[in-house]
């Protein structure tokens, strides 16, 4: 008891867990053994899209590897220099400078030891409390090979900078401007003598030249190894003028670079580099007032209010996949729209080819109407025998029935279509609109295969109805239970069609080769072979003994042939249909109909005819599974 409860509880819990599955597998019908219907046109479009995507991917990968589409940008940012709280320490940068002055045409002049001029190198700091400026002298000496810091000392020697003067210390900073609370800057001055000056002082000043080379920095967008580069900037070459004061303000920018050079970057950002750059130099000229200041040249190194932000991002794999995905989505939607215009009709054309037959209009007999075949047996209560004349009269109707069925079977062909039919069906509304001939439209529909398509489409949609399908399956199960005993139902479970063998071949009936043997339209050679096969079959079939099932099957084939009740014998029996079949069996000379070969279960189930019983064979088994049944065809008549 407890074990059963536990088993049921476990089963219930597992079922609830299974219902929570977010990844269910959809269940659907298949067509030709495949879950999706694919067209040649769709395949060509897909192949074209795939070729375009492959070529585009190759181009994108080549651009990525060669870095031909690198994103580059330079942004200038202006900061509030009055409230600047971030000084620039030049000792942590590549910035370095040297200075020298000489008299033109006088190689013996020593600027470091002369009686004309004096050099001043100062660090000025503004006191935040008082606002007063205080200075600190920065010592200097010959640069040599170490004081002027540059990566290429060979170039330094080539330019002769090792003979220039360089500050001994690089521990200096710049911050703010003259209006800022925190103002720090460097100052380089050349001051002329004030007392006991030589008589040729003015001549010396007129031939005095000052050179101040410095190491500047720039960002190279094309260098992916070391993008921040330095060079010797020699723009500061100044010639003095007697009676004037020259001033140069060198603005030092604190720049930063944000670079993303990885192919596999998944988000913005990357390595950041900070460096200083001298972007602009402001030059001024003023009349010298000896009573105020004897400085003839003044150079200030100050912080620039502008900063630059360099950004570089290579064409990464993420962007490559994004571009490929975007192009693929556009092409996929475009191709899907084009294929959708045709795939629906092509699916119906293909499925009608697998389901239905048509009658060849070239072999259609003329002068016959499409009345229903009715084979009627009047069993009048009270008659106790069947006359010999009634049996003999059955010969002609049987031959007529077999011959007409023979002709109908030879006319049968599988529905097929041409590209012209599809094009006409697709563009027919435009054709009708341009033509404007509505009567002509009706004539075209009546004399082309498109009417067969329209009727077949309506027939398929009706038969594919869910209610109709469920009802047919229910009726089929009912018939299996009614017509088969327990042993037959048990044996049908073990039929070979229910078995999948690893050594044998799986039987399938969905290919064109083993569909049902009926040739397609337009296949004249196969049509002749099919007619020969039908002739052989009907010759054998006419010699066999017919039962009521044969009449039903033939009647299903001849639903559109003319066969009146006068052409059929009226079979009467005053007792029951079983006695009628037994008397038919006595007529051995003709051997036309042998209804006594019925299954014993069918005999036992046939009712005693106490009232007149009438067989309308056209209404029995209207949906026979036989391949030549009337419901497997699309006929020109509106009734199907």
Tab-separated table of N, CA and C in Angstrom, residues 94-162:
chain	number	residue	atom	x	y	z
A	94	UNK	N	58.140	62.669	-19.964
A	94	UNK	CA	59.300	62.667	-20.857
A	94	UNK	C	59.777	64.078	-21.187
A	95	UNK	N	59.143	65.082	-20.555
A	95	UNK	CA	59.508	66.466	-20.870
A	95	UNK	C	60.898	66.792	-20.313
A	96	UNK	N	61.669	67.417	-21.166
A	96	UNK	CA	63.007	67.880	-20.781
A	96	UNK	C	63.388	69.028	-21.711
A	97	UNK	N	64.181	69.978	-21.191
A	97	UNK	CA	64.566	71.112	-22.033
A	97	UNK	C	66.005	71.520	-21.723
A	98	UNK	N	66.578	72.223	-22.686
A	98	UNK	CA	67.932	72.787	-22.562
A	98	UNK	C	67.907	74.188	-23.153
A	99	UNK	N	68.927	74.971	-22.859
A	99	UNK	CA	68.947	76.349	-23.362
A	99	UNK	C	70.399	76.761	-23.605
A	100	UNK	N	70.540	77.696	-24.509
A	100	UNK	CA	71.859	78.249	-24.828
A	100	UNK	C	71.658	79.552	-25.576
A	101	UNK	N	72.657	80.449	-25.478
A	101	UNK	CA	72.631	81.738	-26.169
A	101	UNK	C	74.031	82.008	-26.701
A	102	UNK	N	74.069	82.607	-27.835
A	102	UNK	CA	75.371	82.895	-28.448
A	102	UNK	C	75.238	84.137	-29.321
A	103	UNK	N	76.435	84.738	-29.575
A	103	UNK	CA	76.517	85.937	-30.398
A	103	UNK	C	76.851	85.498	-31.810
A	104	UNK	N	76.051	85.947	-32.730
A	104	UNK	CA	76.287	85.593	-34.120
A	104	UNK	C	77.641	86.143	-34.570
A	105	UNK	N	78.362	85.369	-35.322
A	105	UNK	CA	79.675	85.715	-35.862
A	105	UNK	C	80.724	85.899	-34.759
A	106	UNK	N	80.453	85.268	-33.605
A	106	UNK	CA	81.433	85.351	-32.520
A	106	UNK	C	81.492	83.989	-31.833
A	107	UNK	N	82.378	83.147	-32.318
A	107	UNK	CA	82.457	81.787	-31.786
A	107	UNK	C	83.136	81.726	-30.426
A	108	UNK	N	83.814	82.767	-30.030
A	108	UNK	CA	84.526	82.757	-28.759
A	108	UNK	C	83.673	83.232	-27.591
A	109	UNK	N	82.440	83.617	-27.851
A	109	UNK	CA	81.585	84.136	-26.788
A	109	UNK	C	81.096	82.977	-25.928
A	110	UNK	N	81.321	83.100	-24.622
A	110	UNK	CA	80.872	82.082	-23.668
A	110	UNK	C	79.706	82.653	-22.882
A	111	UNK	N	78.523	82.127	-23.160
A	111	UNK	CA	77.337	82.676	-22.527
A	111	UNK	C	77.304	82.367	-21.031
A	112	UNK	N	77.974	81.328	-20.630
A	112	UNK	CA	77.946	80.964	-19.219
A	112	UNK	C	78.944	81.791	-18.395
A	113	UNK	N	79.804	82.500	-19.071
A	113	UNK	CA	80.810	83.305	-18.376
A	113	UNK	C	81.113	84.532	-19.226
A	114	UNK	N	80.315	85.604	-18.987
A	114	UNK	CA	80.507	86.829	-19.757
A	114	UNK	C	80.061	88.012	-18.905
A	115	UNK	N	80.380	89.192	-19.390
A	115	UNK	CA	80.057	90.418	-18.668
A	115	UNK	C	78.865	91.159	-19.251
A	116	UNK	N	78.207	90.546	-20.192
A	116	UNK	CA	77.082	91.216	-20.853
A	116	UNK	C	75.726	90.759	-20.301
A	117	UNK	N	75.587	89.451	-20.172
A	117	UNK	CA	74.261	88.903	-19.850
A	117	UNK	C	74.368	87.914	-18.687
A	118	UNK	N	73.201	87.668	-18.099
A	118	UNK	CA	73.080	86.716	-17.009
A	118	UNK	C	71.813	85.880	-17.221
A	119	UNK	N	71.899	84.613	-16.872
A	119	UNK	CA	70.761	83.694	-17.037
A	119	UNK	C	70.134	83.417	-15.672
A	120	UNK	N	68.793	83.415	-15.650
A	120	UNK	CA	68.038	83.080	-14.444
A	120	UNK	C	67.069	81.938	-14.761
A	121	UNK	N	67.058	80.914	-13.920
A	121	UNK	CA	66.109	79.793	-14.035
A	121	UNK	C	65.434	79.635	-12.679
A	122	UNK	N	64.127	79.948	-12.632
A	122	UNK	CA	63.412	80.056	-11.363
A	122	UNK	C	62.153	79.183	-11.368
A	123	UNK	N	61.780	78.736	-10.178
A	123	UNK	CA	60.483	78.078	-9.940
A	123	UNK	C	59.663	79.018	-9.074
A	124	UNK	N	58.562	79.550	-9.606
A	124	UNK	CA	57.708	80.496	-8.894
A	124	UNK	C	56.500	79.768	-8.326
A	125	UNK	N	56.215	80.106	-7.063
A	125	UNK	CA	55.063	79.515	-6.371
A	125	UNK	C	54.269	80.643	-5.726
A	126	UNK	N	52.975	80.642	-6.000
A	126	UNK	CA	52.088	81.645	-5.417
A	126	UNK	C	51.555	81.129	-4.086
A	127	UNK	N	51.679	81.973	-3.048
A	127	UNK	CA	51.210	81.574	-1.733
A	127	UNK	C	49.689	81.697	-1.674
A	128	UNK	N	48.995	80.623	-1.305
A	128	UNK	CA	47.530	80.688	-1.292
A	128	UNK	C	46.980	81.701	-0.297
A	129	UNK	N	47.665	81.924	0.836
A	129	UNK	CA	47.123	82.817	1.867
A	129	UNK	C	47.302	84.284	1.503
A	130	UNK	N	48.504	84.649	1.110
A	130	UNK	CA	48.815	86.055	0.848
A	130	UNK	C	48.726	86.424	-0.623
A	131	UNK	N	48.842	85.435	-1.502
A	131	UNK	CA	48.840	85.722	-2.915
A	131	UNK	C	50.162	86.213	-3.438
A	132	UNK	N	51.188	86.206	-2.603
A	132	UNK	CA	52.496	86.664	-3.031
A	132	UNK	C	53.246	85.526	-3.704
A	133	UNK	N	54.118	85.897	-4.638
A	133	UNK	CA	54.924	84.938	-5.374
A	133	UNK	C	56.303	84.834	-4.742
A	134	UNK	N	56.743	83.617	-4.602
A	134	UNK	CA	58.087	83.364	-4.100
A	134	UNK	C	58.806	82.475	-5.093
A	135	UNK	N	60.097	82.706	-5.265
A	135	UNK	CA	60.853	81.991	-6.284
A	135	UNK	C	61.944	81.142	-5.659
A	136	UNK	N	62.329	80.119	-6.401
A	136	UNK	CA	63.416	79.233	-6.016
A	136	UNK	C	64.312	79.056	-7.222
A	137	UNK	N	65.604	79.279	-7.025
A	137	UNK	CA	66.545	79.121	-8.122
A	137	UNK	C	66.757	77.644	-8.430
A	138	UNK	N	66.823	77.357	-9.716
A	138	UNK	CA	67.084	75.992	-10.170
A	138	UNK	C	68.474	75.981	-10.770
A	139	UNK	N	69.387	75.221	-10.208
A	139	UNK	CA	70.751	75.204	-10.743
A	139	UNK	C	70.819	74.501	-12.097
A	140	UNK	N	71.830	74.818	-12.861
A	140	UNK	CA	71.991	74.246	-14.200
A	140	UNK	C	73.459	74.123	-14.517
A	141	UNK	N	73.763	73.309	-15.529
A	141	UNK	CA	75.131	73.119	-15.997
A	141	UNK	C	75.084	72.501	-17.383
A	142	UNK	N	76.281	72.175	-17.926
A	142	UNK	CA	76.328	71.574	-19.253
A	142	UNK	C	75.547	70.263	-19.257
A	143	UNK	N	74.792	70.052	-20.361
A	143	UNK	CA	73.897	68.881	-20.417
A	143	UNK	C	74.681	67.580	-20.459
A	144	UNK	N	75.705	67.527	-21.257
A	144	UNK	CA	76.438	66.281	-21.393
A	144	UNK	C	75.562	65.194	-22.032
A	145	UNK	N	75.699	64.004	-21.502
A	145	UNK	CA	74.945	62.862	-22.057
A	145	UNK	C	73.841	62.366	-21.139
A	146	UNK	N	73.605	63.056	-20.034
A	146	UNK	CA	72.629	62.535	-19.073
A	146	UNK	C	71.539	63.515	-18.687
A	147	UNK	N	71.830	64.795	-18.698
A	147	UNK	CA	70.837	65.754	-18.209
A	147	UNK	C	69.698	65.980	-19.206
A	148	UNK	N	70.015	65.986	-20.461
A	148	UNK	CA	68.939	66.120	-21.465
A	148	UNK	C	68.434	64.709	-21.781
A	149	UNK	N	67.317	64.355	-21.187
A	149	UNK	CA	66.815	62.982	-21.254
A	149	UNK	C	65.995	62.782	-22.539
A	150	UNK	N	66.608	62.010	-23.399
A	150	UNK	CA	65.968	61.682	-24.676
A	150	UNK	C	66.414	60.281	-25.051
A	151	UNK	N	65.507	59.530	-25.690
A	151	UNK	CA	65.782	58.113	-25.927
A	151	UNK	C	66.905	57.901	-26.941
A	152	UNK	N	67.146	58.888	-27.804
A	152	UNK	CA	68.163	58.742	-28.843
A	152	UNK	C	69.284	59.745	-28.581
A	153	UNK	N	70.282	59.332	-27.820
A	153	UNK	CA	71.391	60.228	-27.504
A	153	UNK	C	72.272	60.504	-28.719
A	154	UNK	N	72.221	59.636	-29.688
A	154	UNK	CA	72.985	59.890	-30.917
A	154	UNK	C	72.480	61.141	-31.603
A	155	UNK	N	71.182	61.287	-31.626
A	155	UNK	CA	70.601	62.493	-32.212
A	155	UNK	C	70.933	63.714	-31.372
A	156	UNK	N	70.984	63.547	-30.057
A	156	UNK	CA	71.344	64.663	-29.173
A	156	UNK	C	72.759	65.148	-29.482
A	157	UNK	N	73.648	64.209	-29.647
A	157	UNK	CA	75.025	64.581	-29.977
A	157	UNK	C	75.127	65.193	-31.367
A	158	UNK	N	74.341	64.699	-32.264
A	158	UNK	CA	74.367	65.233	-33.623
A	158	UNK	C	73.921	66.683	-33.650
A	159	UNK	N	72.960	67.025	-32.811
A	159	UNK	CA	72.459	68.397	-32.757
A	159	UNK	C	73.317	69.281	-31.863
A	160	UNK	N	74.255	68.703	-31.149
A	160	UNK	CA	75.135	69.491	-30.279
A	160	UNK	C	74.490	69.925	-28.990
A	161	UNK	N	73.405	69.282	-28.589
A	161	UNK	CA	72.689	69.700	-27.390
A	161	UNK	C	73.486	69.370	-26.128
A	162	UNK	N	74.415	68.428	-26.217
A	162	UNK	CA	75.207	68.090	-25.032
A	162	UNK	C	76.053	69.274	-24.560
